[in-house]
Coordinates of C-alpha atoms in Angstrom, one line a residue:
M1 CA 83.2 18.3 35.3
D2 CA 83.1 21.8 37.0
I3 CA 84.2 20.9 40.6
V4 CA 84.2 24.7 41.6
R5 CA 80.8 25.5 40.1
L6 CA 79.0 22.6 41.7
T7 CA 80.6 23.2 45.4
A8 CA 79.4 26.8 45.0
E9 CA 76.0 25.7 44.1
T10 CA 75.8 23.5 46.7
Y11 CA 76.9 25.6 49.3
L12 CA 75.1 28.5 47.8
K13 CA 71.8 26.8 47.7
Y14 CA 71.8 25.7 51.7
F15 CA 73.4 29.0 52.7
V16 CA 70.5 30.8 50.6
L17 CA 67.9 28.8 52.5
T18 CA 69.5 29.9 56.1
L19 CA 69.2 33.4 55.1
E20 CA 65.9 32.9 54.3
S21 CA 64.8 31.5 57.5
N22 CA 66.5 34.3 59.6
A23 CA 65.2 37.0 57.4
E24 CA 63.0 37.6 59.9
I25 CA 65.0 38.1 62.5
I26 CA 67.3 40.5 60.6
A27 CA 64.8 43.0 60.4
S28 CA 63.8 42.8 64.0
D29 CA 63.3 45.3 66.7
D30 CA 66.1 43.4 68.2
A31 CA 68.3 43.7 65.7
V32 CA 67.9 46.9 64.6
N33 CA 68.5 48.1 68.5
S34 CA 71.2 46.2 69.9
A35 CA 72.6 44.5 66.8
S36 CA 73.1 47.1 64.2
K37 CA 76.6 47.2 63.6
M38 CA 76.6 43.3 63.3
V39 CA 74.0 43.5 60.5
F40 CA 75.8 45.9 58.5
D41 CA 78.9 44.1 58.7
L42 CA 76.7 41.0 57.7
Y43 CA 75.7 43.0 54.7
K44 CA 79.0 44.2 53.5
R45 CA 80.4 40.5 54.1
L46 CA 77.6 39.0 51.9
R47 CA 78.1 42.0 49.0
L48 CA 81.7 41.1 49.2
M49 CA 81.4 37.3 49.0
D50 CA 78.9 38.1 45.8
D51 CA 81.9 40.1 44.1
R52 CA 84.1 37.1 44.6
Y53 CA 81.9 34.5 43.6
A54 CA 81.4 36.1 40.2
R55 CA 85.4 36.8 39.8
M56 CA 86.2 33.1 41.0
V57 CA 83.2 31.6 38.5
P58 CA 83.7 34.3 35.7
G59 CA 81.0 31.8 33.7
L60 CA 78.4 32.5 35.9
K61 CA 76.0 35.2 36.1
R62 CA 76.3 37.2 39.7
L63 CA 74.9 35.9 42.3
S64 CA 72.1 38.0 42.5
M65 CA 71.0 37.0 39.1
N66 CA 71.3 33.2 39.7
T67 CA 70.1 30.9 42.8
G68 CA 67.6 33.3 44.1
F69 CA 70.7 35.1 46.3
N70 CA 69.8 38.8 46.5
V71 CA 71.4 40.4 49.0
E72 CA 69.8 43.9 49.2
R73 CA 66.0 42.0 49.2
W74 CA 66.8 40.3 52.7
F75 CA 68.3 43.8 54.2
A76 CA 66.0 46.3 52.6
P77 CA 63.6 45.8 55.7
F78 CA 66.2 46.2 58.1
V79 CA 67.6 49.5 56.6
H80 CA 64.3 51.2 56.8
K81 CA 63.9 50.3 60.6
W82 CA 67.3 51.4 61.0
L83 CA 66.4 54.8 59.5
E84 CA 63.3 55.2 61.5
Q85 CA 65.4 54.3 64.5
L86 CA 67.5 57.3 63.3
S87 CA 64.9 59.6 63.1
E88 CA 64.2 58.9 66.9
R89 CA 67.5 59.8 67.6
T90 CA 67.7 63.1 66.6
L91 CA 66.5 64.8 69.9
T92 CA 69.3 63.1 71.4
W93 CA 71.7 64.9 68.9
V94 CA 70.1 68.2 69.2
T95 CA 69.7 68.1 73.6
N96 CA 73.8 66.8 73.8
A97 CA 74.9 69.4 71.1
V98 CA 73.2 72.1 72.7
H99 CA 73.8 71.5 76.1
A100 CA 77.8 71.6 75.3
D101 CA 77.5 74.6 73.7
V102 CA 78.6 78.2 75.5
F103 CA 77.5 79.9 72.2
E104 CA 80.7 81.4 71.5
P105 CA 82.0 81.6 68.1
L106 CA 84.7 79.4 66.4
G107 CA 87.5 80.3 64.8
T108 CA 86.3 80.8 61.3
E109 CA 87.2 83.1 57.9
E110 CA 86.3 86.3 58.5
D111 CA 83.4 85.9 55.8
A112 CA 81.7 83.0 56.9
P113 CA 79.0 83.2 59.5
H114 CA 80.7 83.3 63.2
H115 CA 78.6 79.8 64.4
S116 CA 79.4 78.0 67.3
S117 CA 80.2 74.5 68.4
S118 CA 76.2 72.6 68.6
I119 CA 75.4 73.7 65.2
A120 CA 78.7 72.1 63.7
D121 CA 78.4 69.3 66.1
L122 CA 74.9 68.5 64.5
F123 CA 75.7 68.6 61.2
S124 CA 78.8 66.4 61.9
A125 CA 76.7 63.4 63.2
V126 CA 74.3 64.2 60.1
Y127 CA 77.1 64.0 57.5
A128 CA 78.3 60.8 59.1
E129 CA 75.3 59.2 58.9
L130 CA 74.8 60.2 55.3
D131 CA 78.3 58.8 54.4
F132 CA 77.6 55.7 55.9
I133 CA 73.7 55.2 53.7
R134 CA 75.9 56.2 50.7
D135 CA 78.9 53.5 51.5
L136 CA 76.2 50.8 51.5
G137 CA 76.2 50.8 47.4
W138 CA 72.7 50.1 47.3
S139 CA 72.3 48.8 43.6
D140 CA 68.5 49.4 43.6
A141 CA 68.1 53.0 42.4
V142 CA 64.7 53.2 43.6
Q143 CA 65.3 51.9 47.2
S144 CA 68.3 54.1 47.4
A145 CA 66.2 57.1 46.8
Q146 CA 63.5 56.1 49.4
F147 CA 66.6 55.4 51.8
L148 CA 67.8 59.2 51.5
Q149 CA 64.2 60.4 51.2
A150 CA 63.8 59.0 54.9
F151 CA 66.9 60.3 55.7
A152 CA 66.3 63.8 54.3
K153 CA 63.0 63.7 56.5
T154 CA 65.4 63.0 59.9
V155 CA 67.5 65.6 58.8
S156 CA 64.3 68.0 58.7
K157 CA 63.5 66.8 62.1
A158 CA 66.9 67.6 63.6
I159 CA 66.8 71.2 62.0
E160 CA 63.3 71.6 63.5
Q161 CA 64.2 70.4 66.8
Y162 CA 67.5 72.6 66.9
C163 CA 65.7 75.6 65.6
D164 CA 63.2 75.0 68.9
A165 CA 66.1 74.4 71.4
I166 CA 67.7 77.9 70.3
A167 CA 64.5 79.9 70.2
L168 CA 64.2 79.5 73.8
G169 CA 64.9 82.8 75.9
E170 CA 65.6 84.1 72.8
I171 CA 62.3 84.3 70.5
K172 CA 60.5 81.9 72.9
A173 CA 59.8 82.4 76.6
E174 CA 61.4 80.1 78.7
P175 CA 59.5 78.4 81.3
A176 CA 59.3 80.5 84.1
H177 CA 58.6 79.4 88.0
G178 CA 57.4 80.8 91.0
S179 CA 56.9 84.8 91.2
G180 CA 58.6 85.4 87.9
W181 CA 56.0 83.4 86.5
T182 CA 53.3 85.7 88.0
A183 CA 55.4 88.6 87.2
G184 CA 55.3 87.9 83.5
L185 CA 51.1 87.5 83.1
L186 CA 50.9 90.3 85.4
G187 CA 53.0 92.3 82.7
T188 CA 55.6 93.8 85.4
K189 CA 59.2 94.1 84.7
A190 CA 62.1 92.3 86.3
V191 CA 64.8 94.9 84.9
N192 CA 64.6 98.1 84.2
G193 CA 66.6 100.2 81.5
P194 CA 67.8 99.7 77.8
K195 CA 68.2 96.0 77.2
D196 CA 71.6 95.6 75.4
I197 CA 72.1 93.1 72.5
A198 CA 73.9 89.8 73.9
N199 CA 76.7 88.1 72.2
E200 CA 74.8 84.6 72.5
S201 CA 71.8 85.9 70.2
C202 CA 73.8 87.1 67.3
V203 CA 75.6 83.7 67.6
K204 CA 72.5 81.4 67.4
L205 CA 71.4 83.5 64.1
C206 CA 75.1 82.8 62.7
N207 CA 74.3 79.0 63.4
V208 CA 71.1 79.5 61.4
E209 CA 72.7 80.9 58.7
Y210 CA 75.6 78.2 59.1
A211 CA 72.9 75.5 58.8
M212 CA 71.4 77.0 55.9
S213 CA 74.6 76.8 53.9
K214 CA 75.6 73.3 54.9
L215 CA 72.1 72.3 53.8
D216 CA 72.7 73.6 50.5
D217 CA 75.9 71.7 50.4
M218 CA 73.9 68.8 51.6
Y219 CA 71.6 69.1 48.9
R220 CA 74.0 69.1 46.2
L221 CA 75.8 66.1 47.4
M222 CA 72.6 63.8 47.2
N223 CA 71.8 65.1 44.0
V224 CA 68.5 65.7 45.3
A225 CA 66.9 66.6 41.8
A226 CA 67.8 62.9 40.0
L227 CA 66.6 61.2 43.3
A228 CA 63.3 63.0 43.0
R229 CA 63.1 62.2 39.3
V230 CA 63.6 58.3 40.4
I231 CA 60.9 58.4 42.8
R232 CA 58.8 60.3 40.5
E233 CA 59.0 58.1 38.0
H234 CA 58.4 54.9 40.2
R235 CA 55.0 56.2 41.7
A236 CA 54.2 57.1 37.5
E237 CA 55.0 53.5 37.1
T238 CA 53.0 52.0 40.0
A239 CA 50.3 54.2 39.1
G240 CA 50.1 53.0 35.6
S241 CA 50.2 49.2 36.8
S242 CA 47.3 49.7 39.6
S243 CA 45.0 52.1 37.2
N244 CA 42.7 48.7 36.8
H245 CA 42.2 48.3 40.4
L246 CA 41.0 51.5 41.6
S247 CA 38.3 51.2 44.6
P248 CA 34.9 52.5 43.9
T249 CA 35.8 55.8 46.0
G250 CA 38.8 56.8 44.0
S251 CA 36.4 59.3 41.7
A252 CA 35.6 61.0 45.0
T253 CA 39.1 61.8 46.4
D254 CA 39.8 62.9 43.1
D255 CA 38.0 65.8 43.1
M256 CA 39.6 67.1 46.4
V257 CA 43.1 68.8 47.0
T258 CA 45.8 66.9 48.0
G259 CA 49.5 66.6 48.4
A260 CA 52.8 68.8 49.2
F261 CA 51.4 72.6 49.7
K262 CA 53.0 75.4 50.7
I263 CA 51.0 77.9 52.9
Q264 CA 52.3 81.3 53.2
L265 CA 50.7 83.7 56.4
S266 CA 51.2 87.2 55.1
Y267 CA 49.6 89.7 57.0
A268 CA 46.0 91.0 58.1
E269 CA 43.9 94.4 58.2
N270 CA 41.3 95.8 60.3
L271 CA 40.8 92.6 62.7
K272 CA 38.4 92.6 65.7
P273 CA 39.9 94.2 69.0
C274 CA 40.3 91.6 71.6
T275 CA 41.8 93.8 74.5
K276 CA 40.9 96.9 76.7
T277 CA 43.4 99.0 74.8
G278 CA 41.2 98.4 71.7
L279 CA 44.0 96.5 70.0
A280 CA 44.7 92.7 70.0
N281 CA 47.7 89.8 70.1
P282 CA 46.6 88.1 66.7
Y283 CA 48.0 84.7 65.6
V284 CA 46.6 82.7 62.5
V285 CA 45.8 79.2 62.4
V286 CA 45.2 77.4 59.1
R287 CA 43.3 73.8 59.3
V288 CA 41.9 71.0 57.6
P289 CA 38.1 70.2 59.1
D290 CA 37.7 67.7 61.8
G291 CA 37.0 64.3 60.3
T292 CA 39.5 64.6 57.9
I293 CA 39.8 61.0 56.3
V294 CA 43.8 60.5 55.5
P295 CA 43.8 57.5 52.7
P296 CA 45.9 54.1 53.8
S297 CA 48.0 54.9 50.8
A298 CA 49.3 58.1 52.4
S299 CA 49.8 57.1 56.0
A300 CA 50.7 53.2 55.8
A301 CA 54.1 53.3 54.7
P302 CA 56.8 55.4 56.6
K303 CA 58.4 56.5 53.1
T304 CA 55.0 58.2 52.2
A305 CA 54.2 59.5 55.7
A306 CA 52.3 63.3 55.5
S307 CA 54.0 65.5 57.6
T308 CA 50.8 66.4 59.7
T309 CA 50.5 64.6 62.6
R310 CA 47.4 62.3 62.7
T311 CA 45.6 59.8 64.7
S312 CA 45.1 56.3 63.1
T313 CA 42.8 53.8 63.4
S314 CA 45.2 50.9 62.9
S315 CA 48.5 50.5 60.9
S316 CA 46.8 49.6 57.5
G317 CA 43.5 51.4 57.9
P318 CA 42.8 55.1 56.7
S319 CA 43.4 57.7 59.7
V320 CA 41.1 60.1 60.9
L321 CA 42.3 63.7 62.2
T322 CA 40.5 65.2 64.8
G323 CA 41.6 67.9 67.6
T324 CA 44.8 69.2 67.2
H325 CA 46.0 66.7 64.8
C326 CA 44.0 68.8 62.4
E327 CA 46.0 71.8 62.3
L328 CA 48.4 72.6 59.2
A329 CA 50.3 75.8 60.0
R330 CA 50.3 78.5 63.2
S331 CA 51.8 81.5 63.4
R332 CA 53.6 83.6 66.0
A333 CA 51.3 86.0 67.9
V334 CA 52.0 89.7 67.3
Q335 CA 51.6 92.2 70.2
D336 CA 49.2 94.8 70.6
T337 CA 47.6 95.3 66.8
L338 CA 44.8 95.2 64.6
N339 CA 47.1 94.8 61.3
P340 CA 49.6 92.1 62.3
S341 CA 52.5 91.3 59.5
W342 CA 53.8 87.7 59.7
D343 CA 55.5 86.4 56.9
E344 CA 55.9 83.1 57.9
T345 CA 55.8 80.1 55.3
F346 CA 55.0 76.3 56.0
Q347 CA 55.7 73.5 53.7
V348 CA 52.7 71.0 54.5
M349 CA 51.2 67.2 53.6
L350 CA 47.8 68.2 52.9
P351 CA 45.2 65.0 53.2
P352 CA 42.3 64.7 50.5
V353 CA 40.0 67.7 51.5
D354 CA 37.8 70.5 49.7
R355 CA 38.2 73.3 52.2
L356 CA 40.4 74.7 54.5
E357 CA 39.7 76.5 57.8
V358 CA 41.4 79.9 58.7
A359 CA 41.1 81.5 62.2
V360 CA 42.6 84.5 64.1
L361 CA 43.0 84.4 67.5
S362 CA 44.0 86.9 70.1
K363 CA 47.0 85.4 72.6
N364 CA 45.6 85.8 76.3
L365 CA 48.1 84.6 79.2
L366 CA 45.4 84.5 81.1
T367 CA 42.4 83.5 79.9
S368 CA 41.2 81.2 77.1
D369 CA 42.6 83.1 73.3
E370 CA 39.6 85.0 72.0
C371 CA 38.8 84.6 68.4
A372 CA 39.4 87.7 66.2
G373 CA 37.6 86.4 62.8
R374 CA 37.0 83.4 61.3
A375 CA 36.7 82.0 57.7
V376 CA 36.4 79.0 55.2
V377 CA 38.7 79.0 52.1
D378 CA 36.7 76.5 49.5
L379 CA 38.5 74.5 47.2
G380 CA 35.5 72.1 45.8
P381 CA 36.3 71.0 42.2
R382 CA 34.0 73.9 41.0
T383 CA 35.9 76.6 42.6
R384 CA 37.8 79.2 40.6
L385 CA 40.6 79.1 43.3
K386 CA 41.3 75.2 42.5
R387 CA 41.7 75.8 38.8
K388 CA 44.2 78.4 39.6
L389 CA 46.0 76.2 42.0
A390 CA 46.7 73.7 39.5
D391 CA 49.3 75.5 37.2
H392 CA 51.4 75.0 40.6
Q393 CA 52.3 78.7 41.4
T394 CA 51.8 80.8 43.9
H395 CA 48.4 82.7 44.3
D396 CA 47.4 85.5 46.6
V397 CA 44.3 84.4 48.6
Y398 CA 42.9 87.3 50.3
I399 CA 40.4 85.7 52.9
E400 CA 37.3 87.8 54.3
M401 CA 37.1 87.3 58.5
E402 CA 34.0 86.9 60.3
P403 CA 33.0 89.5 61.5
Q404 CA 35.8 92.0 60.4
G405 CA 39.1 92.1 58.7
R406 CA 41.0 90.2 56.2
V407 CA 44.0 88.1 55.8
L408 CA 46.5 87.4 53.3
V409 CA 47.6 83.6 52.6
R410 CA 49.6 82.7 49.6
L411 CA 48.9 79.0 48.5
T412 CA 50.8 77.1 46.1
M413 CA 50.1 73.4 45.2
E414 CA 53.5 71.9 44.8
G415 CA 52.9 68.1 44.1
A416 CA 51.2 65.0 44.3
D417 CA 53.3 63.4 47.1
E418 CA 56.2 64.2 49.4
D419 CA 59.9 63.4 48.1
V420 CA 63.4 64.2 49.2
D421 CA 63.3 67.7 47.8
F422 CA 60.2 68.3 49.5
W423 CA 61.7 67.7 53.0
F424 CA 64.9 70.0 51.9
R425 CA 62.3 72.5 51.0
R426 CA 60.9 72.0 54.6
S427 CA 64.1 72.3 56.5
K428 CA 65.2 75.6 54.2
E429 CA 62.0 77.6 55.2
R430 CA 61.6 76.3 58.8
L431 CA 65.6 77.7 59.2
G432 CA 64.3 80.7 57.0
R433 CA 61.6 81.5 59.5
T434 CA 64.0 80.9 62.5
R435 CA 66.2 83.3 61.2
D436 CA 63.9 86.0 60.5
D437 CA 62.4 85.6 63.9
F438 CA 65.8 86.3 65.7
V439 CA 66.2 89.3 63.3
R440 CA 62.9 90.4 64.5
A441 CA 63.7 89.4 68.1
L442 CA 67.0 91.5 68.0
T443 CA 65.1 94.6 66.2
A444 CA 62.8 94.7 69.4
R445 CA 65.5 94.8 71.6
I446 CA 66.4 98.1 70.1
V447 CA 62.9 99.3 69.3
P448 CA 61.6 100.2 72.9
V449 CA 64.6 102.3 73.8
A450 CA 64.3 104.0 70.1
R451 CA 60.3 104.9 71.1
E452 CA 60.9 105.9 74.8
V453 CA 64.1 108.9 73.7
I454 CA 62.4 109.7 70.5
T455 CA 59.0 110.4 72.0
K456 CA 60.5 112.0 75.2
S457 CA 62.6 114.3 72.5
I458 CA 59.2 115.2 70.9
K459 CA 57.5 115.6 74.1
D460 CA 60.4 118.0 75.5
H461 CA 59.5 120.7 73.1
E462 CA 55.6 120.7 73.8
A463 CA 54.0 124.3 75.0
A464 CA 53.9 124.4 78.7
P465 CA 50.6 124.6 80.3
L466 CA 49.6 128.1 82.0
P467 CA 48.9 128.2 85.6
S468 CA 45.4 128.3 86.4
K469 CA 43.6 131.4 88.2
S470 CA 42.1 129.4 91.3
F471 CA 41.8 126.0 91.9
F472 CA 37.8 125.7 91.0
S473 CA 38.8 127.1 87.0
S474 CA 41.0 124.5 86.8
L475 CA 37.9 121.7 87.5
T476 CA 35.9 123.4 85.2
T477 CA 37.6 125.3 82.4
A478 CA 39.8 123.4 79.7
T479 CA 44.0 123.8 80.1
Q480 CA 45.3 126.8 78.5
Y481 CA 49.1 126.5 77.0
S482 CA 51.8 129.2 76.5
T483 CA 53.4 130.1 73.7
K484 CA 56.7 128.7 74.7
T485 CA 58.0 125.3 75.8
A486 CA 59.0 124.4 79.4
A487 CA 62.4 125.5 78.7
G488 CA 61.6 128.7 77.7
R489 CA 61.6 128.4 73.9
P490 CA 59.5 129.6 71.5
I491 CA 56.9 127.0 70.1
A492 CA 57.2 128.4 66.6
E493 CA 61.1 128.6 66.7
P494 CA 62.6 125.2 65.0
V495 CA 65.2 123.4 67.2
S496 CA 68.7 123.9 66.2
A497 CA 71.2 121.0 65.1
K498 CA 73.0 120.9 68.7
E499 CA 69.1 120.8 70.3
A500 CA 68.1 117.8 68.0
D501 CA 71.5 116.2 68.9
D502 CA 71.4 116.3 72.4
G503 CA 67.6 115.4 72.4
I504 CA 68.5 111.8 71.0
A505 CA 72.2 111.7 72.0
T506 CA 70.9 108.7 74.5
L507 CA 69.9 106.6 71.6
T508 CA 72.6 107.1 69.5
D509 CA 75.2 106.4 72.0
Y510 CA 72.8 102.9 72.6
L511 CA 72.9 102.2 69.1
N512 CA 77.0 102.7 68.6
K513 CA 77.4 100.1 71.3
N514 CA 75.0 97.7 70.3
L515 CA 75.8 98.0 66.6
E516 CA 79.3 97.5 67.4
T517 CA 78.2 93.9 68.6
L518 CA 76.0 93.1 65.2
C519 CA 78.8 94.0 63.0
S520 CA 81.4 92.0 64.9
L521 CA 79.9 89.0 64.9
L522 CA 76.7 88.7 62.2
S523 CA 77.3 88.4 58.6
T524 CA 77.1 91.5 56.5
R525 CA 73.7 90.4 55.2
M526 CA 72.6 89.9 58.6
A527 CA 73.3 93.0 60.1
Q528 CA 72.3 94.9 57.7
E529 CA 69.1 93.2 57.8
V530 CA 68.7 94.0 61.5
I531 CA 69.8 98.1 60.7
R532 CA 66.8 98.5 58.1
R533 CA 64.4 97.1 60.1
T534 CA 65.3 99.5 63.1
W535 CA 65.3 102.5 60.4
D536 CA 61.8 101.1 59.6
E537 CA 60.6 101.1 63.3
T538 CA 62.1 104.5 63.9
L539 CA 59.8 105.6 60.8
L540 CA 56.5 104.2 62.1
I541 CA 57.5 105.6 66.0
I542 CA 57.6 109.1 64.1
E543 CA 54.6 108.8 62.0
F544 CA 52.8 107.6 65.3
L545 CA 53.8 110.5 67.0
L546 CA 52.7 112.6 64.1
V547 CA 49.3 111.4 63.4
P548 CA 46.9 109.3 65.5
P549 CA 46.8 105.3 64.5
L550 CA 43.3 104.4 62.6
Y551 CA 42.6 101.6 65.1
G552 CA 42.5 101.3 68.8
L553 CA 42.6 103.9 71.8
L554 CA 44.5 107.5 71.8
E555 CA 45.9 108.9 75.0
R556 CA 43.6 111.4 76.6
D557 CA 47.0 114.0 76.7
R558 CA 47.1 113.7 72.8
R559 CA 47.6 117.0 71.0
V560 CA 48.1 118.2 67.6
L561 CA 52.3 119.0 67.6
N562 CA 53.6 122.1 67.2
P563 CA 56.0 123.9 64.8
R564 CA 59.1 123.2 67.2
Q565 CA 57.8 119.6 68.0
V566 CA 57.4 118.8 63.9
S567 CA 60.9 120.4 63.2
M568 CA 62.3 118.2 65.6
A569 CA 60.5 115.4 64.3
L570 CA 62.0 115.9 61.0
A571 CA 65.6 116.5 62.5
T572 CA 65.3 112.7 64.2
I573 CA 64.6 111.6 60.9
N574 CA 67.6 113.3 59.0
I575 CA 69.7 112.6 61.9
M576 CA 69.1 108.8 62.2
R577 CA 69.1 108.9 58.2
D578 CA 72.7 110.1 58.2
F579 CA 73.3 107.4 61.2
F580 CA 72.4 104.6 59.8
H581 CA 73.8 105.2 56.4
A582 CA 77.3 106.2 57.9
D583 CA 78.9 107.7 54.6
G584 CA 78.2 104.6 53.2
Q585 CA 81.3 102.6 55.0
D586 CA 81.7 99.6 56.5
L587 CA 78.0 98.1 57.1
G588 CA 76.3 101.5 56.4
L589 CA 73.3 101.2 54.4
P590 CA 73.0 102.8 51.0
L591 CA 70.8 105.7 50.6
R592 CA 68.8 104.0 48.2
A593 CA 67.7 101.4 51.1
L594 CA 67.0 104.1 53.4
D595 CA 64.8 106.4 51.2
T596 CA 62.0 104.2 51.4
R597 CA 58.0 104.5 50.6
K598 CA 57.4 105.1 54.5
Y599 CA 60.2 107.5 54.4
A600 CA 58.8 109.4 51.7
D601 CA 55.5 109.5 53.0
V602 CA 56.2 110.7 56.7
T603 CA 58.3 113.6 55.3
A604 CA 55.9 114.3 53.0
L605 CA 54.0 114.1 56.0
I606 CA 55.9 116.5 58.1
D607 CA 55.8 118.7 54.9
C608 CA 52.2 119.9 55.2
Y609 CA 51.4 119.3 58.9
D610 CA 50.2 122.5 59.3
S611 CA 48.9 122.9 55.7
D612 CA 45.1 123.9 55.3
V613 CA 42.7 120.7 55.4
G614 CA 41.0 122.5 52.3
R615 CA 43.8 123.2 50.2
L616 CA 45.1 119.9 50.7
R617 CA 41.8 118.6 49.6
R618 CA 41.6 120.4 46.5
E619 CA 45.4 119.2 45.8
Y620 CA 44.2 115.9 46.1
E621 CA 41.2 116.2 43.7
L622 CA 43.1 117.6 41.2
G623 CA 45.6 115.5 41.6
V624 CA 43.1 112.5 40.9
L625 CA 41.8 114.5 38.0
G626 CA 45.2 114.9 36.4
G627 CA 46.0 110.8 36.5
K628 CA 47.7 110.5 39.6
D629 CA 47.3 107.2 41.9
R630 CA 44.6 107.8 44.7
E631 CA 46.7 108.2 47.9
F632 CA 45.2 109.3 51.4
L633 CA 47.2 110.9 53.8
L634 CA 46.2 110.6 57.2

């Protein structure tokens, strides 16, 4: 008679009954909220008891294989609820980390991003929770993958909240009160003069870069590809076993598009003017139709919750999307243009739909946003677009808007369900959008100074008006201009190198000061990206001064530039090109990065600015007959 075996089996029998009777208490909200540490200690002690029992009685199988003893079965509901609570704590992590940060770079290696304490504290908390989950030693591969998928969703939520927090005051305006709020609505400026780039802005951009690198490290540490494969295989097995129990409505949803979807909002052209200046402040919204139904399988369980917000009719029934809950993607607003470029990417979980609604609206601070165009993207089963999306590649979709214009949207159908990889992609793309927004914001602080200085330097060389013969003649006749500038220089004489340098000295001094800040705090890649975008904006400023825009109102006093002004424009381009190249040293851009298509277009425009229109037309027609591409020089 084996006394040890009989004793162990007897005590184990009643111990299992005790655990079974307390299973609901273990998985209760009270246990999660106030006794998480004790429950996890109990779990670890039971796992240890299981291991010791196997060593004490080698002839017996593990407790998990005998007597109904399964530790993980009892504690899995508790872990799921604990992960839900963990997701709710992300806002506390982010708030505490940001409030304690003064956004000064920590002492790190020279090549690493000069990040501050907030992003380091946030990822310390994230890694601590990841280590805790991994230390559970969960043997069920599917459940372990589901836990890590829920954790990846929590990380994605924390990153979104962090990006929103650091964007205040940099990309998004901070909530204002009183006279400052009124001044913002009226468009008045509280502070005049050029605005320097702050160290804090550069440190925040470095924080985003640091977050992207830590996210890559976490992706490798978690072996996300293997986790996604486990979940994919489990879903395939589940679908196969339940194929004989499909509902009669299953065939209807099979004809719709659903699952993980990537939407890239690229740019728009020739939108409807919405402001008094003949322009717009456009942003684009992509949404599903009102009344879209989300099946219970996509909304009932936390582990398969879609990324869009929804209105649920019940905890287990289908959800109906209405109002703002239908939105899938919303871009930022681009000021004063009819040809905006957004370049924003969104990872979404698409409920079963057969069409998408796209609307372009113009941002207005005083009244409701005006619609600049609407369209519907047909994803029906017989459409060519749905057949193209089935290859899971990215496809360019040009959407013709009503009443005018078009929008380029890039669509990618990535999979049937969300998984760990989906949430990592979503996190990386949110960080990428925030990084691009910070680069754009840094460039936007430089561009007004460049526009003001370059415009003034070219206008200073316009022909001086001749004095009117009498007061009445000034009212009845057009203004006559002399052949000299206000400084007395002939308008046919090109500017000298010294005059060109003196004309934009204010701009080069400003750039020297602020680019030093960029180069000392930002990584090489980000600093060069800001410099490259500043160069692109400089070319656009000069192009605008040379030729009128296609859309919008023109200035009343706008005139064709004289030869001296054209020479000043060319000299400005050459000076700025050499300035940004910096002899190829340090963070200077290589010439191949500066000699862009826009650079070639603007210099070609300057070369033929005073040419005869008839001769240009004949050269164009001969070029087309000779096999050259059709190009239009405005």
